[in-house]
Short mmCIF file of C-alpha atoms in Angstrom, two decimals:
data_model
loop_
_atom_site.label_atom_id
_atom_site.label_comp_id
_atom_site.label_asym_id
_atom_site.label_seq_id
_atom_site.Cartn_x
_atom_site.Cartn_y
_atom_site.Cartn_z
CA MET A 70 124.93 -141.97 -24.21
CA THR A 71 123.40 -142.42 -20.80
CA GLN A 72 122.83 -138.65 -20.47
CA GLY A 73 121.10 -138.56 -23.86
CA GLY A 74 118.88 -141.43 -22.84
CA ASN A 75 117.98 -139.61 -19.63
CA ASP A 76 117.05 -136.47 -21.64
CA THR A 77 114.36 -138.38 -23.52
CA GLN A 78 112.85 -139.99 -20.43
CA THR A 79 109.55 -138.60 -19.08
CA ASP A 80 109.60 -137.07 -15.61
CA PRO A 81 106.30 -138.12 -13.95
CA PRO A 82 104.10 -135.16 -13.03
CA ARG A 83 103.61 -134.35 -9.36
CA ILE A 84 101.28 -132.04 -7.46
CA ALA A 85 101.56 -130.68 -3.93
CA VAL A 86 100.36 -127.77 -1.80
CA ASP A 87 103.08 -125.52 -0.34
CA GLU A 88 102.41 -122.30 1.58
CA GLY A 89 98.94 -121.85 0.08
CA ARG A 90 100.02 -122.55 -3.49
CA VAL A 91 99.53 -125.61 -5.66
CA VAL A 92 102.99 -126.59 -6.88
CA LEU A 93 103.26 -128.63 -10.06
CA SER A 94 106.43 -130.33 -11.15
CA GLY A 95 107.62 -132.85 -13.68
CA ASP A 96 106.36 -133.20 -17.23
CA LEU A 97 102.67 -132.28 -17.69
CA LEU A 98 101.85 -134.52 -20.64
CA ILE A 99 98.65 -136.17 -21.73
CA ASP A 100 99.71 -139.56 -20.37
CA GLY A 101 100.16 -138.38 -16.79
CA VAL A 102 97.90 -135.43 -15.93
CA ALA A 103 94.74 -137.55 -15.63
CA ALA A 104 96.09 -139.24 -12.50
CA LEU A 105 96.93 -136.01 -10.65
CA SER A 106 94.74 -135.12 -7.67
CA CYS A 107 95.14 -132.99 -4.59
CA ASP A 108 93.10 -131.08 -1.99
CA VAL A 109 93.17 -127.52 -3.32
CA ASP A 110 90.41 -125.92 -1.25
CA THR A 111 92.83 -123.69 0.68
CA ALA A 112 95.12 -122.83 -2.24
CA GLN A 113 95.58 -119.26 -3.49
CA GLY A 114 97.62 -119.82 -6.66
CA VAL A 115 99.32 -122.26 -9.02
CA ASP A 116 103.11 -122.49 -9.42
CA ILE A 117 104.50 -124.29 -12.48
CA LYS A 118 108.11 -123.15 -12.17
CA GLN A 119 109.28 -126.74 -11.69
CA VAL A 120 107.35 -128.06 -14.68
CA GLY A 121 109.51 -129.36 -17.48
CA ARG A 122 107.69 -130.28 -20.65
CA MET A 123 104.00 -129.39 -21.10
CA ASP A 124 101.66 -130.25 -23.92
CA THR A 125 98.10 -129.03 -24.68
CA ALA A 126 96.52 -131.48 -22.21
CA GLY A 127 98.91 -130.26 -19.50
CA ALA A 128 98.09 -126.63 -20.25
CA TRP A 129 94.37 -127.42 -20.09
CA PHE A 130 94.91 -129.16 -16.73
CA VAL A 131 96.71 -126.10 -15.33
CA LEU A 132 93.99 -123.71 -16.50
CA ASP A 133 91.20 -125.96 -15.27
CA LEU A 134 92.95 -126.30 -11.91
CA ALA A 135 93.27 -122.51 -11.61
CA GLY A 136 89.60 -122.12 -12.46
CA ARG A 137 88.50 -124.70 -9.89
CA ILE A 138 90.58 -123.01 -7.20
CA GLY A 139 89.17 -119.59 -8.06
CA GLY A 140 85.57 -120.85 -8.07
CA GLN A 141 83.01 -118.11 -8.73
CA GLY A 142 85.69 -115.45 -8.39
CA GLY A 143 87.55 -116.47 -11.56
CA THR A 144 90.97 -118.05 -12.00
CA VAL A 145 93.84 -117.64 -9.54
CA PRO A 146 97.31 -116.49 -10.66
CA ILE A 147 99.54 -118.95 -12.50
CA THR A 148 103.18 -118.21 -11.75
CA GLY A 149 106.55 -119.58 -12.86
CA ALA A 150 105.64 -120.18 -16.52
CA SER A 151 108.36 -119.81 -19.13
CA ASP A 152 107.69 -117.79 -22.29
CA VAL A 153 106.86 -120.93 -24.28
CA GLN A 154 104.63 -122.27 -21.55
CA GLN A 155 102.85 -118.92 -21.19
CA LEU A 156 102.22 -118.79 -24.94
CA LEU A 157 100.74 -122.30 -24.82
CA LEU A 158 98.57 -121.38 -21.82
CA ASP A 159 97.26 -118.26 -23.59
CA THR A 160 96.45 -120.24 -26.73
CA VAL A 161 94.59 -122.98 -24.84
CA SER A 162 92.76 -120.41 -22.68
CA ALA A 163 91.52 -118.56 -25.75
CA ASN A 164 90.04 -121.78 -27.14
CA MET A 165 88.48 -123.13 -23.95
CA PRO A 166 84.69 -122.84 -23.56
CA GLY A 167 84.14 -119.39 -22.11
CA GLY A 168 87.83 -118.60 -22.25
CA ASP A 169 88.77 -115.01 -23.07
CA VAL A 170 85.33 -114.38 -24.52
CA PRO A 171 84.85 -110.65 -25.02
CA GLN A 172 82.12 -109.17 -22.90
CA ALA A 173 78.88 -108.33 -24.61
CA LYS A 174 78.91 -104.88 -26.08
CA ARG A 175 76.66 -102.50 -24.24
CA GLN A 176 73.85 -101.23 -26.37
CA SER A 177 73.60 -97.50 -26.74
CA ILE A 178 70.39 -95.59 -27.34
CA ALA A 179 71.25 -95.47 -31.04
CA ASP A 180 71.56 -99.29 -31.13
CA VAL A 181 68.17 -99.68 -29.45
CA ILE A 182 66.55 -97.25 -31.88
CA GLU A 183 68.20 -99.04 -34.80
CA GLY A 184 66.88 -102.39 -33.57
CA VAL A 185 63.36 -101.01 -33.22
CA GLY A 186 63.59 -99.54 -36.71
CA GLN A 187 64.73 -102.84 -38.19
CA SER A 188 61.87 -104.65 -36.45
CA VAL A 189 59.33 -102.16 -37.76
CA HIS A 190 60.80 -102.36 -41.25
CA GLY A 191 60.70 -106.16 -41.16
CA SER A 192 57.10 -106.15 -39.95
CA TRP A 193 56.13 -103.71 -42.68
CA ARG A 194 57.76 -105.88 -45.33
CA LEU A 195 55.88 -108.91 -43.95
CA VAL A 196 52.58 -107.00 -44.18
CA ILE A 197 53.32 -106.09 -47.79
CA GLU A 198 54.27 -109.67 -48.69
CA VAL A 199 51.20 -111.18 -47.03
CA THR A 200 48.98 -108.57 -48.69
CA GLY A 201 50.47 -109.42 -52.07
CA PHE A 202 49.94 -113.13 -51.43
CA LEU A 203 46.34 -112.43 -50.37
CA GLY A 204 45.87 -110.64 -53.69
CA GLN A 205 47.12 -113.71 -55.56
CA VAL A 206 44.69 -115.93 -53.66
CA MET A 207 41.76 -113.58 -54.32
CA ALA A 208 42.68 -113.43 -58.01
CA ALA A 209 42.78 -117.23 -58.13
CA LEU A 210 39.37 -117.43 -56.44
CA ALA A 211 37.98 -114.90 -58.93
CA THR A 212 39.33 -117.04 -61.76
CA LEU A 213 37.32 -119.98 -60.43
CA VAL A 214 34.15 -117.91 -60.64
CA ILE A 215 34.84 -117.27 -64.34
CA HIS A 216 36.17 -120.78 -65.04
CA PRO A 217 34.53 -123.18 -62.53
CA ARG A 218 36.03 -126.21 -64.24
CA ARG A 219 39.46 -125.25 -62.93
CA LEU A 220 38.32 -126.09 -59.41
CA ARG A 221 40.04 -129.22 -58.14
CA LEU A 222 36.94 -130.78 -56.60
CA THR A 223 38.66 -133.93 -55.32
CA SER A 224 41.27 -131.87 -53.49
CA LEU A 225 38.57 -129.57 -52.09
CA VAL A 226 36.52 -132.46 -50.69
CA HIS A 227 39.63 -134.06 -49.21
CA HIS A 228 40.62 -130.87 -47.38
CA MET A 229 37.04 -130.31 -46.20
CA GLN A 230 37.19 -133.72 -44.59
CA GLU A 231 40.58 -133.01 -43.01
CA VAL A 232 39.86 -129.52 -41.65
CA GLY A 233 36.12 -129.90 -41.09
CA LEU A 234 34.83 -133.38 -40.40
CA LYS A 235 37.85 -134.57 -38.42
CA ALA A 236 37.81 -131.41 -36.30
CA VAL A 237 34.21 -131.90 -35.12
CA PRO A 238 35.06 -133.96 -31.96
CA ILE A 239 37.61 -131.52 -30.56
CA VAL A 240 35.49 -128.46 -31.41
CA THR A 241 32.40 -130.01 -29.85
CA LEU A 242 34.21 -130.97 -26.65
CA MET A 243 35.89 -127.58 -26.37
CA ALA A 244 32.64 -125.65 -26.81
CA PHE A 245 30.76 -127.91 -24.40
CA LEU A 246 33.37 -127.32 -21.68
CA ILE A 247 33.34 -123.57 -22.33
CA GLY A 248 29.57 -123.55 -21.84
CA VAL A 249 29.97 -125.50 -18.60
CA VAL A 250 32.61 -123.09 -17.31
CA LEU A 251 30.56 -120.01 -18.23
CA ALA A 252 27.48 -121.39 -16.48
CA PHE A 253 29.40 -122.36 -13.36
CA GLN A 254 31.27 -119.07 -13.03
CA GLY A 255 28.21 -117.03 -13.89
CA SER A 256 26.09 -118.84 -11.33
CA VAL A 257 28.56 -118.06 -8.56
CA GLN A 258 28.23 -114.32 -9.22
CA LEU A 259 24.54 -114.10 -10.13
CA ARG A 260 23.41 -116.15 -7.13
CA GLN A 261 24.52 -113.31 -4.86
CA PHE A 262 21.86 -111.05 -6.39
CA GLY A 263 19.14 -113.64 -6.86
CA ALA A 264 19.46 -113.27 -10.65
CA GLU A 265 20.29 -116.85 -11.53
CA VAL A 266 17.99 -116.84 -14.54
CA PHE A 267 20.18 -114.25 -16.26
CA VAL A 268 22.89 -116.88 -16.63
CA VAL A 269 21.02 -117.92 -19.80
CA ASP A 270 21.65 -114.50 -21.36
CA LEU A 271 25.27 -114.60 -20.26
CA ILE A 272 25.91 -117.99 -21.84
CA ALA A 273 24.01 -117.24 -25.04
CA ILE A 274 25.64 -113.88 -25.76
CA ALA A 275 29.15 -115.03 -24.85
CA VAL A 276 28.97 -118.26 -26.86
CA LEU A 277 27.02 -117.03 -29.88
CA ARG A 278 28.75 -113.69 -30.37
CA GLU A 279 32.33 -114.33 -29.32
CA LEU A 280 33.64 -117.48 -27.73
CA GLY A 281 32.07 -120.08 -29.99
CA ILE A 282 33.58 -118.92 -33.27
CA LEU A 283 36.72 -117.37 -31.75
CA LEU A 284 37.86 -120.49 -29.92
CA THR A 285 36.91 -122.63 -32.91
CA ALA A 286 39.11 -120.46 -35.14
CA ILE A 287 41.99 -120.71 -32.65
CA ILE A 288 41.71 -124.49 -32.58
CA ILE A 289 41.60 -124.66 -36.38
CA ALA A 290 44.61 -122.33 -36.61
CA GLY A 291 46.62 -124.64 -34.38
CA ARG A 292 45.33 -127.81 -35.99
CA SER A 293 44.83 -127.07 -39.69
CA GLY A 294 46.91 -123.93 -40.20
CA SER A 295 50.02 -125.71 -39.00
CA ALA A 296 49.12 -128.74 -41.14
CA PHE A 297 48.91 -126.51 -44.22
CA THR A 298 52.35 -125.05 -43.50
CA ALA A 299 53.88 -128.48 -42.85
CA ALA A 300 52.37 -130.09 -45.97
CA ILE A 301 53.27 -127.30 -48.38
CA GLY A 302 56.64 -126.81 -46.69
CA SER A 303 57.48 -130.50 -47.16
CA MET A 304 56.63 -130.20 -50.84
CA LYS A 305 58.83 -127.11 -51.04
CA MET A 306 61.72 -129.01 -49.43
CA ARG A 307 61.34 -131.84 -51.96
CA GLU A 308 61.25 -129.25 -54.78
CA GLU A 309 57.79 -130.36 -55.84
CA VAL A 310 56.60 -126.73 -55.91
CA ASP A 311 59.47 -125.81 -58.24
CA ALA A 312 58.54 -128.77 -60.42
CA MET A 313 54.97 -127.43 -60.67
CA ARG A 314 56.24 -124.05 -61.83
CA THR A 315 58.52 -125.76 -64.36
CA LEU A 316 55.50 -127.58 -65.80
CA GLY A 317 53.60 -124.31 -66.06
CA LEU A 318 51.27 -125.05 -63.13
CA ASP A 319 50.31 -122.39 -60.59
CA PRO A 320 51.04 -123.54 -57.01
CA VAL A 321 48.53 -121.02 -55.66
CA GLN A 322 45.76 -122.46 -57.83
CA ILE A 323 46.65 -126.07 -57.05
CA LEU A 324 47.83 -125.99 -53.43
CA VAL A 325 46.41 -122.87 -51.80
CA VAL A 326 42.94 -122.35 -53.26
CA PRO A 327 41.49 -125.78 -52.31
CA ARG A 328 42.73 -125.39 -48.73
CA VAL A 329 41.41 -121.84 -48.34
CA LEU A 330 38.06 -122.76 -49.88
CA ALA A 331 37.77 -125.78 -47.61
CA LEU A 332 38.29 -123.56 -44.57
CA ILE A 333 35.84 -120.92 -45.78
CA ILE A 334 33.16 -123.58 -46.26
CA THR A 335 33.73 -125.63 -43.12
CA LEU A 336 34.58 -123.01 -40.47
CA PRO A 337 31.01 -121.55 -40.35
CA ILE A 338 29.69 -125.10 -39.95
CA LEU A 339 32.15 -125.78 -37.15
CA GLY A 340 31.12 -122.47 -35.58
CA LEU A 341 27.49 -123.56 -35.64
CA ILE A 342 28.40 -126.88 -34.02
CA ALA A 343 30.41 -125.02 -31.36
CA ASP A 344 27.48 -122.71 -30.64
CA VAL A 345 25.05 -125.59 -30.17
CA SER A 346 27.51 -127.57 -28.05
CA GLY A 347 28.30 -124.53 -25.89
CA LEU A 348 24.62 -123.89 -25.26
CA VAL A 349 24.05 -127.53 -24.37
CA GLY A 350 26.95 -127.45 -21.90
CA GLY A 351 25.68 -124.22 -20.38
CA ALA A 352 22.13 -125.55 -20.11
CA MET A 353 23.32 -128.73 -18.41
CA MET A 354 25.41 -126.90 -15.83
CA SER A 355 22.62 -124.35 -15.23
CA TRP A 356 20.24 -127.22 -14.48
CA ILE A 357 22.71 -128.90 -12.13
CA GLU A 358 24.02 -125.79 -10.38
CA LEU A 359 21.06 -123.39 -10.43
CA GLY A 360 18.06 -125.59 -11.01
CA VAL A 361 17.23 -123.85 -14.31
CA SER A 362 15.42 -126.58 -16.20
CA PRO A 363 16.08 -127.14 -19.92
CA SER A 364 12.56 -125.88 -20.77
CA VAL A 365 13.13 -122.63 -18.85
CA PHE A 366 16.57 -122.30 -20.45
CA GLN A 367 15.06 -122.78 -23.92
CA SER A 368 12.16 -120.38 -23.39
CA ARG A 369 14.42 -117.63 -22.06
CA LEU A 370 16.89 -118.22 -24.86
CA VAL A 371 14.19 -117.85 -27.52
CA ALA A 372 12.58 -114.82 -25.82
CA ASN A 373 15.72 -112.75 -25.20
CA ILE A 374 18.26 -113.77 -27.85
CA ASN A 375 17.53 -112.64 -31.40
CA LEU A 376 18.97 -113.92 -34.66
CA TRP A 377 21.59 -111.17 -34.80
CA GLN A 378 23.40 -112.59 -31.77
CA PHE A 379 23.98 -115.76 -33.75
CA SER A 380 24.67 -113.96 -37.04
CA VAL A 381 27.37 -111.75 -35.52
CA GLY A 382 29.45 -114.83 -34.74
CA ILE A 383 28.85 -116.63 -38.03
CA ILE A 384 29.65 -113.52 -40.11
CA LYS A 385 33.18 -113.60 -38.70
CA ALA A 386 33.82 -117.21 -39.70
CA PRO A 387 34.73 -116.75 -43.41
CA PHE A 388 37.13 -113.93 -42.56
CA PHE A 389 38.81 -116.00 -39.85
CA ALA A 390 39.03 -118.89 -42.32
CA LEU A 391 40.66 -116.67 -44.94
CA ILE A 392 43.24 -115.44 -42.41
CA ILE A 393 44.12 -118.95 -41.23
CA GLY A 394 44.32 -120.40 -44.74
CA VAL A 395 46.36 -117.57 -46.26
CA ILE A 396 48.87 -117.41 -43.39
CA GLY A 397 49.27 -121.19 -43.24
CA CYS A 398 49.90 -121.52 -46.98
CA TYR A 399 52.08 -118.40 -47.15
CA GLU A 400 54.42 -119.67 -44.44
CA GLY A 401 54.53 -123.07 -46.14
CA LEU A 402 55.69 -121.53 -49.42
CA LYS A 403 58.47 -119.69 -47.52
CA VAL A 404 60.07 -122.92 -46.26
CA GLY A 405 63.66 -123.41 -47.37
CA GLY A 406 65.56 -126.59 -47.99
CA ASN A 407 66.06 -127.72 -44.40
CA ALA A 408 63.94 -129.11 -41.59
CA GLU A 409 64.85 -126.24 -39.26
CA SER A 410 62.99 -123.70 -41.41
CA LEU A 411 60.01 -126.07 -41.66
CA GLY A 412 59.65 -126.32 -37.88
CA ARG A 413 60.25 -122.61 -37.33
CA LEU A 414 57.75 -121.46 -39.95
CA THR A 415 55.15 -123.97 -38.77
CA SER A 416 55.30 -122.41 -35.31
CA THR A 417 55.26 -118.93 -36.84
CA SER A 418 52.17 -119.85 -38.85
CA VAL A 419 50.23 -120.80 -35.72
CA VAL A 420 51.31 -117.76 -33.73
CA VAL A 421 50.62 -115.24 -36.51
CA SER A 422 47.28 -116.83 -37.40
CA ILE A 423 46.01 -116.77 -33.83
CA PHE A 424 47.23 -113.20 -33.36
CA LEU A 425 45.51 -111.96 -36.53
CA VAL A 426 42.31 -113.84 -35.69
CA ILE A 427 42.15 -112.12 -32.30
CA VAL A 428 42.89 -108.74 -33.91
CA ALA A 429 40.16 -109.32 -36.49
CA ASP A 430 37.72 -110.34 -33.75
CA ALA A 431 38.47 -107.14 -31.85
CA MET A 432 37.90 -105.07 -34.98
CA PHE A 433 34.59 -106.83 -35.62
CA SER A 434 33.53 -106.19 -32.02
CA ILE A 435 34.27 -102.48 -32.39
CA PHE A 436 32.45 -102.34 -35.72
CA PHE A 437 29.32 -104.08 -34.43
CA ALA A 438 29.31 -101.85 -31.35
CA LEU A 439 29.47 -98.75 -33.52
CA VAL A 440 26.58 -99.85 -35.73
CA GLY A 441 24.54 -100.89 -32.70
CA VAL A 442 24.34 -104.63 -33.36
#
């Protein structure tokens, strides 16, 4: 009776260092392993031959101890385990974070080529889908020309206020600072040659042809394009878009067209505001840094900059607006039923819009150079 009672008693776990090995003894159970501690800096292995019973917590303690002793070099040997104990150690090791994780498979040349092919195929499918969506938008816009009463005027005015009027402060400040920077940097270089007056030409051409409308489009892509994706994506998550289709309403006509039209109308106006603000900033810095008075700045601007310099920038605006609006709404309609897809596609909308705007600007620059404008 006494022997049976002794069989069920727990033998407290003990830890010691003997001849460079950490020796564990007793029962390694969840109730006792937390209190074990020992200086194991000089140890070279773990011996559990004297361990009696061991549960999952005890096995984890042994494996963690071996890992701490091994440091960056991996785990040290664990000796003295019975078959049952070794099986438990292997099971716990396989389920520990980073335990027995197979090494990453080395990619062969064929794998790399396959990955490139899949990326190209995915990009091509995206181009086809966006082109098809652009066709739907253009068809909806053509329908408005035939049936003007289908235009949702209230929605159009609302979006013009959101993407146009409310964007005026940030566009104005951005363009003003760009003009200041151009004048300051240009003056540093032109002063070396005594050609300070040519800073007027530098500012006018850079702002009117390129930077004014390009940076405005980038700001609108980050501000309004992402807002389009988030708004339409939220409606998609709440199944409002599906409800529209069930009622026989066209989401492109109701959700996309007013937003795209609002951008097409307001972006040239914002571009004009950016041009004026950029010239004002450049004129102010030229006066401060170079002593070019506003009257001299104005006279040189009128004498050397023709209308085409301004028109080249404004001509780009509707195309940039179409890119931003179509991409923003397209990504919004792709949103699934979770918030993760909404955030991911909102970021994608901004990145793709800015990329395509820059590509379009480069193509316009090449075209105008070829025709001599």
